[in-house]
Coordinates of C-alpha atoms in Angstrom, one line a residue:
M1 CA 4.2 17.3 3.2
K2 CA 3.4 17.7 5.9
K3 CA 3.0 21.8 6.2
T4 CA 1.1 21.2 3.2
L5 CA -0.8 18.3 1.0
Y6 CA -3.6 19.4 3.9
L7 CA -3.8 23.1 2.8
K8 CA -3.4 22.5 -0.8
F9 CA -6.4 19.7 -0.3
L10 CA -8.7 22.5 0.9
L11 CA -7.4 24.7 -1.8
A12 CA -8.5 22.4 -4.3
Y13 CA -11.8 22.0 -2.2
G14 CA -12.5 25.9 -2.3
I15 CA -11.4 26.1 -6.2
F16 CA -13.8 23.3 -6.9
G17 CA -16.0 24.7 -5.0
I18 CA -15.7 28.3 -6.6
F19 CA -14.8 27.0 -10.2
G20 CA -18.5 24.9 -9.4
L21 CA -20.6 28.3 -8.3
V22 CA -19.2 30.1 -10.8
I23 CA -19.7 27.4 -13.7
L24 CA -23.1 27.5 -12.5
A25 CA -24.0 31.3 -12.6
T26 CA -22.0 31.7 -15.5
F27 CA -24.1 28.8 -18.3
V28 CA -26.7 27.6 -16.1
P29 CA -29.2 30.4 -17.0
S30 CA -28.9 30.3 -20.1
M31 CA -29.0 27.0 -21.3
T32 CA -32.0 26.7 -18.6
R33 CA -33.6 29.9 -19.6
E34 CA -33.1 28.9 -23.6
H35 CA -34.2 25.3 -22.8
L36 CA -37.6 26.5 -20.7
I37 CA -38.0 28.8 -23.7
R38 CA -38.0 25.7 -26.5
E39 CA -40.8 23.4 -23.9
K40 CA -42.4 26.8 -24.1
A41 CA -42.3 27.5 -27.9
N42 CA -42.7 24.3 -28.7
S43 CA -46.1 23.0 -27.0
L44 CA -47.0 26.6 -28.6
Y45 CA -46.7 25.9 -32.4
S46 CA -48.8 22.6 -31.4
E47 CA -51.6 24.0 -30.5
A48 CA -51.0 26.7 -32.7
T49 CA -50.9 24.6 -35.9
L50 CA -53.7 22.5 -34.3
I51 CA -55.9 25.5 -34.2
A52 CA -54.8 26.5 -38.0
N53 CA -55.4 23.0 -39.3
T54 CA -59.2 22.9 -37.2
Y55 CA -60.4 25.8 -35.8
A56 CA -59.2 28.6 -37.7
R57 CA -60.0 26.5 -41.4
N58 CA -63.6 26.1 -40.1
L59 CA -63.0 30.4 -39.7
Y60 CA -61.7 30.8 -43.5
N61 CA -63.7 28.5 -45.7
S62 CA -67.3 29.7 -43.6
E63 CA -67.5 26.3 -41.9
I64 CA -68.1 27.9 -38.4
S65 CA -68.6 31.7 -37.1
L66 CA -66.6 34.1 -35.6
E67 CA -68.3 33.7 -32.5
A68 CA -68.4 30.4 -31.8
V69 CA -64.2 30.0 -33.4
K70 CA -63.7 32.8 -30.3
D71 CA -65.8 31.2 -27.5
Q72 CA -63.1 28.0 -27.7
L73 CA -59.7 30.0 -28.2
D74 CA -60.6 32.6 -24.9
A75 CA -60.9 28.7 -23.4
L76 CA -58.0 28.1 -25.0
A77 CA -55.5 31.2 -24.4
V78 CA -56.7 30.6 -20.8
Y79 CA -55.4 27.4 -20.2
L80 CA -52.6 27.9 -21.7
D81 CA -51.5 31.3 -20.1
S82 CA -51.9 33.3 -23.6
N83 CA -53.2 35.6 -25.9
V84 CA -54.2 33.2 -29.6
Q85 CA -54.4 36.3 -32.9
I86 CA -56.1 35.2 -36.1
I87 CA -54.2 37.3 -38.6
N88 CA -54.2 37.8 -42.2
P89 CA -51.3 37.7 -44.5
S90 CA -52.0 41.1 -44.8
G91 CA -51.7 42.9 -41.4
R92 CA -55.4 43.0 -40.6
L93 CA -56.1 41.4 -36.8
I94 CA -59.0 38.0 -37.4
L95 CA -59.4 37.9 -33.7
D96 CA -58.3 38.1 -30.4
T97 CA -58.9 36.1 -27.4
D98 CA -58.0 39.3 -25.3
M99 CA -60.4 41.9 -27.1
P100 CA -63.9 41.5 -28.2
I101 CA -64.9 41.2 -31.4
D102 CA -65.5 45.2 -33.3
V103 CA -65.9 44.0 -37.6
E104 CA -66.6 47.2 -37.8
N105 CA -63.1 48.9 -36.3
E106 CA -60.3 47.0 -38.0
V107 CA -57.0 46.9 -36.1
I108 CA -53.7 46.7 -38.5
I109 CA -50.7 45.0 -37.4
E110 CA -47.7 47.4 -39.3
S111 CA -45.6 45.8 -40.8
F112 CA -46.3 42.1 -40.4
D113 CA -44.5 39.8 -42.0
S114 CA -44.6 36.1 -41.3
A115 CA -41.2 35.8 -42.0
V116 CA -39.9 37.7 -38.9
T117 CA -39.1 34.1 -37.3
G118 CA -36.9 33.3 -39.9
S119 CA -35.7 29.7 -39.5
S120 CA -37.2 28.6 -36.2
Y121 CA -40.9 28.8 -35.2
Y122 CA -41.4 31.3 -32.8
V123 CA -39.2 35.0 -31.9
I124 CA -38.9 36.5 -28.9
D125 CA -39.7 41.0 -29.2
N126 CA -42.5 43.2 -28.8
F127 CA -43.6 41.8 -32.2
F128 CA -44.5 45.1 -33.9
D129 CA -44.6 47.2 -31.0
V130 CA -47.6 45.3 -30.7
Y131 CA -46.8 44.8 -26.6
P132 CA -44.9 47.7 -24.2
Q133 CA -42.4 44.4 -23.9
D134 CA -40.7 40.9 -25.4
V135 CA -43.6 38.6 -26.0
L136 CA -42.8 34.7 -26.7
S137 CA -44.8 34.4 -30.6
V138 CA -45.3 31.2 -32.5
I139 CA -46.4 31.8 -36.2
A140 CA -48.7 29.1 -37.6
P141 CA -50.2 29.1 -41.0
I142 CA -53.7 28.6 -41.7
T143 CA -53.4 26.8 -45.1
T144 CA -56.6 26.7 -47.9
N145 CA -56.1 24.5 -50.8
Y146 CA -52.3 24.9 -50.4
M147 CA -52.7 28.9 -50.0
V148 CA -52.3 30.7 -47.9
K149 CA -55.9 32.5 -45.7
G150 CA -53.3 33.7 -42.6
Y151 CA -51.6 33.4 -40.1
V152 CA -53.0 31.5 -35.6
V153 CA -50.4 33.6 -33.4
I154 CA -50.0 33.0 -29.4
H155 CA -48.4 35.2 -27.8
T156 CA -46.8 35.0 -24.4
D157 CA -45.5 36.7 -21.5
M158 CA -42.2 36.2 -20.1
T159 CA -42.1 36.7 -16.6
S160 CA -43.5 32.6 -16.5
I161 CA -40.5 31.2 -18.1
D162 CA -37.6 34.1 -16.5
Q163 CA -40.2 32.3 -13.1
S164 CA -39.7 29.7 -13.9
C165 CA -36.3 29.7 -15.2
N166 CA -35.4 31.4 -11.7
S167 CA -37.1 28.3 -9.4
L168 CA -34.8 25.9 -11.1
L169 CA -32.3 28.2 -10.9
N170 CA -32.6 27.9 -7.3
I171 CA -33.1 23.7 -7.5
S172 CA -29.6 24.3 -9.4
Y173 CA -27.7 26.8 -6.0
I174 CA -29.7 24.2 -3.8
T175 CA -28.5 21.4 -5.1
L176 CA -24.7 22.3 -5.5
I177 CA -23.7 23.8 -1.9
I178 CA -25.7 20.4 -1.0
L179 CA -23.0 18.5 -2.5
F180 CA -20.3 21.4 -1.5
L181 CA -21.6 20.2 2.2
L182 CA -21.3 16.6 1.4
S183 CA -18.0 16.6 -0.5
L184 CA -17.5 17.4 3.5
I185 CA -17.6 13.9 3.9
I186 CA -14.9 13.2 1.9
L187 CA -13.3 15.6 3.2
I188 CA -13.4 14.4 6.5
F189 CA -12.7 10.5 5.8
F190 CA -9.4 11.8 3.6
T191 CA -8.5 14.1 7.5
E192 CA -9.2 10.7 8.7
I193 CA -8.5 7.8 6.9
V194 CA -5.4 9.3 4.6
Y195 CA -4.3 13.2 6.0
L196 CA -3.3 11.6 9.9
P197 CA -1.8 9.1 9.2
L198 CA 0.4 9.9 7.0
R199 CA 1.2 12.3 9.6
K200 CA 1.7 9.6 11.8
I201 CA 3.9 8.1 8.8
T202 CA 6.2 11.8 8.3
Y203 CA 6.3 12.1 12.5
A204 CA 7.9 8.9 12.7
T205 CA 10.5 7.9 9.6
E206 CA 11.5 12.0 11.4
Q207 CA 12.3 10.4 14.3
Y208 CA 14.2 6.8 11.9
A209 CA 16.1 9.3 10.4
T210 CA 16.9 11.5 13.6
G211 CA 18.3 7.8 14.6
N212 CA 14.7 7.5 17.7
M213 CA 14.8 3.3 15.9
H214 CA 12.9 2.2 19.5
Y215 CA 9.9 5.1 18.5
E216 CA 6.9 3.2 17.9
F217 CA 3.5 3.9 16.1
S218 CA 0.4 1.8 15.0
I219 CA -2.3 2.5 12.4
D220 CA -5.4 0.8 13.2
S221 CA -6.1 -0.1 9.6
E222 CA -6.0 -3.2 6.7
D223 CA -5.5 -0.9 3.4
E224 CA -1.8 -0.3 1.7
I225 CA -1.2 2.9 3.9
G226 CA -1.7 0.0 7.4
Y227 CA 0.4 -1.9 5.6
L228 CA 2.7 0.9 4.7
A229 CA 2.9 1.8 8.4
A230 CA 3.6 -1.9 9.8
C231 CA 7.0 -2.1 6.8
L232 CA 7.8 1.1 7.5
S233 CA 7.7 0.4 12.5
Y234 CA 9.2 -3.9 10.9
M235 CA 11.8 -2.4 9.3
A236 CA 12.5 -0.2 12.4
S237 CA 12.4 -2.7 14.5
E238 CA 15.3 -4.1 12.8
I239 CA 17.3 -1.6 12.1
A240 CA 17.0 -0.8 15.9
R241 CA 17.5 -4.2 16.5
S242 CA 20.4 -4.7 13.8
E243 CA 22.2 -1.8 15.3
D244 CA 21.4 -2.7 19.1
D245 CA 23.0 -6.8 17.7
Q246 CA 25.8 -4.0 16.3
K247 CA 26.9 -2.7 19.3
K248 CA 26.5 -6.0 21.9
F249 CA 28.9 -7.4 18.8
V250 CA 31.0 -4.9 19.0
A251 CA 31.2 -4.2 23.4
N252 CA 32.1 -8.3 23.0
V253 CA 35.3 -8.4 20.7
S254 CA 36.0 -5.3 22.1
H255 CA 35.8 -8.0 26.0
D256 CA 36.4 -10.7 24.1
F257 CA 40.2 -8.9 23.1
R258 CA 40.5 -7.2 25.7
S259 CA 41.0 -10.0 28.7
P260 CA 43.6 -12.1 27.0
L261 CA 45.9 -8.5 26.1
T262 CA 45.1 -7.8 29.4
S263 CA 47.0 -10.6 30.7
I264 CA 49.9 -11.0 28.2
Q265 CA 50.6 -7.4 29.5
G266 CA 50.3 -8.4 33.3
Y267 CA 52.3 -11.0 32.4
L268 CA 55.0 -9.6 30.4
E269 CA 54.7 -6.6 32.4
A270 CA 55.9 -8.0 36.0
M271 CA 58.3 -10.5 33.9
L272 CA 60.2 -7.2 32.3
D273 CA 59.6 -5.4 37.0
G274 CA 61.2 -8.5 38.0
T275 CA 58.3 -9.3 40.0
I276 CA 57.6 -12.5 38.4
P277 CA 61.4 -14.2 38.5
P278 CA 63.0 -16.4 36.0
E279 CA 62.6 -19.4 37.2
L280 CA 58.5 -19.0 36.9
H281 CA 58.9 -17.0 32.7
E282 CA 58.5 -20.5 31.3
K283 CA 55.3 -20.8 32.7
Y284 CA 53.4 -17.8 32.6
L285 CA 54.7 -17.5 28.7
N286 CA 52.9 -21.3 28.3
I287 CA 50.6 -18.6 30.0
V288 CA 50.7 -16.3 26.4
L289 CA 51.1 -18.2 24.2
N290 CA 48.0 -19.7 25.2
E291 CA 46.5 -16.1 25.3
T292 CA 47.6 -15.1 21.8
Q293 CA 46.4 -19.0 20.2
R294 CA 42.8 -17.6 21.4
L295 CA 43.1 -14.1 20.5
T296 CA 44.3 -15.9 17.2
K297 CA 41.3 -18.7 17.4
L298 CA 39.1 -15.9 17.5
T299 CA 40.0 -13.6 15.1
N300 CA 39.7 -17.1 12.7
S301 CA 36.8 -16.7 13.6
L302 CA 35.3 -13.3 12.6
L303 CA 36.2 -13.8 9.4
T304 CA 35.4 -17.4 8.4
L305 CA 32.3 -15.2 9.7
N306 CA 32.3 -12.3 7.1
N307 CA 33.1 -14.8 4.9
L308 CA 30.2 -17.1 4.8
N309 CA 28.2 -13.9 4.9
T310 CA 28.7 -13.9 1.6
K311 CA 25.4 -16.2 1.2
G312 CA 27.3 -19.2 -0.2
M313 CA 29.5 -17.8 -2.6
L314 CA 32.9 -18.5 -1.1
L315 CA 31.6 -23.3 -1.6
D316 CA 32.9 -25.2 -2.6
I317 CA 29.9 -28.0 -4.0
T318 CA 31.2 -31.7 -4.7
D319 CA 30.2 -35.3 -3.8
F320 CA 32.2 -36.7 -0.6
D321 CA 32.0 -39.2 1.8
I322 CA 30.1 -38.4 4.9
N323 CA 30.6 -40.9 7.2
Q324 CA 34.3 -40.5 5.8
V325 CA 35.2 -37.0 7.3
I326 CA 32.7 -37.6 10.5
R327 CA 35.2 -41.1 11.4
S328 CA 38.3 -38.9 10.8
T329 CA 36.9 -35.6 12.3
A330 CA 36.2 -37.3 15.7
A331 CA 39.5 -39.1 15.4
S332 CA 41.3 -36.0 15.6
F333 CA 39.4 -35.2 18.9
E334 CA 41.3 -38.4 20.3
G335 CA 43.2 -37.4 22.6
T336 CA 41.1 -35.8 23.9
C337 CA 39.0 -38.2 24.7
L338 CA 41.1 -39.9 26.4
K339 CA 41.3 -36.9 29.3
K340 CA 37.8 -36.2 30.5
S341 CA 37.5 -40.4 29.2
I342 CA 34.3 -39.6 26.5
A343 CA 34.2 -41.7 24.4
I344 CA 32.7 -40.6 20.9
E345 CA 29.8 -44.0 19.4
L346 CA 29.7 -43.1 15.4
I347 CA 26.4 -45.2 13.7
L348 CA 26.2 -44.3 10.4
T349 CA 24.7 -45.2 7.8
D350 CA 25.8 -47.6 5.3
E351 CA 29.8 -48.2 5.2
V352 CA 29.5 -44.8 1.8
M353 CA 27.5 -42.1 2.6
Y354 CA 28.0 -40.1 -0.7
V355 CA 26.1 -36.2 0.1
T356 CA 26.7 -33.4 -1.6
A357 CA 27.6 -30.0 -0.4
D358 CA 31.6 -27.8 0.6
M359 CA 33.2 -30.6 2.9
S360 CA 36.3 -28.6 4.5
K361 CA 32.6 -26.4 5.6
I362 CA 31.0 -29.0 6.3
Q363 CA 34.3 -30.6 9.0
Q364 CA 34.0 -27.4 10.2
V365 CA 30.7 -28.0 11.3
L366 CA 31.7 -31.0 12.1
Y367 CA 34.4 -30.4 14.6
N368 CA 32.6 -26.9 16.3
L369 CA 29.6 -29.5 17.2
I370 CA 31.7 -32.4 18.6
D371 CA 34.2 -30.1 20.3
N372 CA 31.2 -28.7 21.9
A373 CA 30.2 -31.6 23.0
I374 CA 33.4 -33.0 24.6
K375 CA 33.4 -29.1 26.4
F376 CA 30.1 -30.1 28.4
S377 CA 30.3 -33.7 28.7
H378 CA 30.7 -35.1 31.7
H379 CA 33.9 -37.8 32.5
N380 CA 32.9 -41.3 32.4
S381 CA 30.0 -40.5 29.1
V382 CA 29.9 -40.4 25.3
I383 CA 28.8 -38.6 22.3
K384 CA 27.1 -40.6 19.7
V385 CA 27.5 -39.4 16.2
E386 CA 24.6 -40.5 14.1
T387 CA 23.7 -40.2 10.3
T388 CA 19.7 -41.0 8.9
E389 CA 18.4 -41.0 5.9
K390 CA 14.9 -39.4 5.1
K391 CA 13.7 -38.3 1.1
N392 CA 17.2 -37.7 -0.4
K393 CA 18.4 -35.9 2.9
I394 CA 21.1 -37.3 5.2
F395 CA 20.5 -36.6 8.7
I396 CA 23.1 -35.6 10.5
S397 CA 23.5 -35.3 14.1
V398 CA 25.8 -34.8 17.4
K399 CA 24.3 -35.8 20.9
D400 CA 26.0 -35.6 24.3
T401 CA 25.1 -36.0 28.1
G402 CA 26.0 -33.5 29.1
I403 CA 24.5 -30.2 30.9
G404 CA 22.4 -29.5 28.9
I405 CA 20.6 -25.7 27.4
P406 CA 18.2 -24.0 29.5
K407 CA 14.6 -23.6 27.6
E408 CA 15.5 -19.3 27.7
D409 CA 18.5 -19.8 25.9
L410 CA 18.2 -22.6 23.0
K411 CA 16.9 -19.4 20.9
L412 CA 20.5 -17.1 21.9
I413 CA 22.8 -19.5 21.4
W414 CA 23.1 -19.4 17.5
D415 CA 24.7 -15.4 18.6
R416 CA 27.5 -14.2 18.0
F417 CA 29.1 -14.6 21.0
Y418 CA 27.0 -15.5 23.5
K419 CA 27.2 -18.0 25.6
S420 CA 25.0 -19.0 28.6
D421 CA 25.5 -19.3 32.3
L422 CA 26.0 -22.7 32.6
S423 CA 28.9 -22.6 29.3
R424 CA 30.1 -19.8 31.1
G425 CA 32.1 -22.1 34.1
K426 CA 33.1 -24.5 31.8
D427 CA 33.7 -23.0 28.9
K428 CA 36.9 -20.3 29.7
K429 CA 38.4 -19.8 26.4
G430 CA 35.5 -20.0 24.2
T431 CA 34.8 -17.5 21.8
G432 CA 31.2 -18.0 21.8
L433 CA 31.2 -18.4 17.6
G434 CA 31.6 -21.5 17.9
L435 CA 28.1 -22.1 16.8
S436 CA 27.3 -18.8 14.8
I437 CA 29.6 -19.6 12.2
T438 CA 28.2 -23.6 12.4
K439 CA 25.0 -22.4 11.7
E440 CA 26.3 -19.9 9.2
I441 CA 27.2 -22.9 7.0
I442 CA 24.6 -24.3 7.4
Q443 CA 22.0 -21.8 5.8
S444 CA 24.5 -21.4 3.0
H445 CA 24.2 -24.7 1.8
N446 CA 20.5 -23.8 2.2
E447 CA 20.1 -26.7 4.3
H448 CA 18.4 -26.6 8.2
I449 CA 20.2 -27.4 12.1
N450 CA 18.1 -27.4 15.0
V451 CA 18.7 -28.6 18.9
I452 CA 16.7 -30.3 20.9
S453 CA 18.5 -30.4 25.2
T454 CA 17.4 -30.5 28.5
P455 CA 19.5 -29.4 30.8
G456 CA 20.8 -31.9 33.0
E457 CA 20.5 -34.5 30.6
G458 CA 22.1 -33.7 27.7
S459 CA 21.8 -31.7 24.2
E460 CA 21.5 -32.7 19.9
F461 CA 21.8 -31.3 17.4
I462 CA 21.1 -32.4 13.7
F463 CA 21.4 -30.6 11.0
S464 CA 20.6 -32.3 6.9
L465 CA 22.9 -32.2 4.2
P466 CA 21.4 -33.1 0.4
R467 CA 21.5 -37.1 -0.3
S468 CA 24.0 -37.1 -3.6
E469 CA 23.3 -39.1 -6.6
E470 CA 27.0 -41.1 -6.8
N471 CA 24.5 -42.9 -4.1
D472 CA 22.5 -45.1 -6.4
E473 CA 25.3 -45.6 -8.1
E474 CA 27.8 -46.8 -5.9
D475 CA 24.0 -49.8 -5.8

């Protein structure tokens, strides 16, 4: 397109000019000349008919003298820039404005035939060899008592008609040239508004096709081309972001897998070559076991994320008591809470509160949130789990008074493998996938999860679930 579209448009522009000139030179001259002839003939015929019905008829009825008619027709001939004749049916010339009256010397037009005009009222020829060149002649009959007594013939030189035709043609040619030049504006607009933006878009697509997704371009236009450019740029930025995320994802996975594998390999080699004495094998085997459990947890988390990316196809939606799920999940952390002297306080709306969701997935969400709250809470602190009901929605909150999350990390905590600097010091065994899984689960339910956090004071995670109609039946 970059190499041919503009040339095609220029070719079309040239063809338009050439065809316009050819059509103007081929058809317009004949059409213009024919139109001028008809206009002139129609005007002269009207005058000839008027003369035939007045002066000429009075002349044949002997109501006016030949000299008086001659004077009147001479003046009219000058006005019409033509030659006026009165001719008998036999061809004898009675009066000619180009000649003085000569009664003694008759002038006979040989082979005169009033039907020479055929079905028309005018003819273009030398009028029976009277004129050395073609003239436009109109013939109007002079009738008296329903009998044709003679004819009024008006001749006009074709030179004036041809001159008028040439003048009009010159105007037409000038008009065509002006239109052709004005059409350059269209070409300029096409170049600036369509062609150049398309070149930018084409070059951008070539860059994207070669893998340069970070190439940036902009088109200042609010029409469809501008919208196309914006969409293309947005698509490229999303692909670039996706590629960056993928690279980051692979790097994080490689790092999180490499670290425990390196530890496992090092400890096992040390035990095999005797660096670690047999009496310490049990200690380091437990470390190896913990590392394998960490690998297993990481693998399961990745599989969970992969399944959740099917956008809810794996959800088993049922009605269940969210309060009971909260109680059982909190109870599973009893041992961990005792070690850190942490209490879990449950503030639940009603004794029973049914929601519509996948119970096992929501239990996993609660487990991840409470587990995080315990990891990042101080000793001798309290974690609050609270439910509230608003407009057919149940909101579940998990709030701790731990280290909190820095403001700049709030939008990043949902990314896979992301760990803030504060969390890295606290959580050596975490995979960085817990909150990603949590968000994927909530979004697969078409619900929302938010976080409110202040560094040094704690964090609160709040997510929503649809309220079940079974609550109304219970009431």
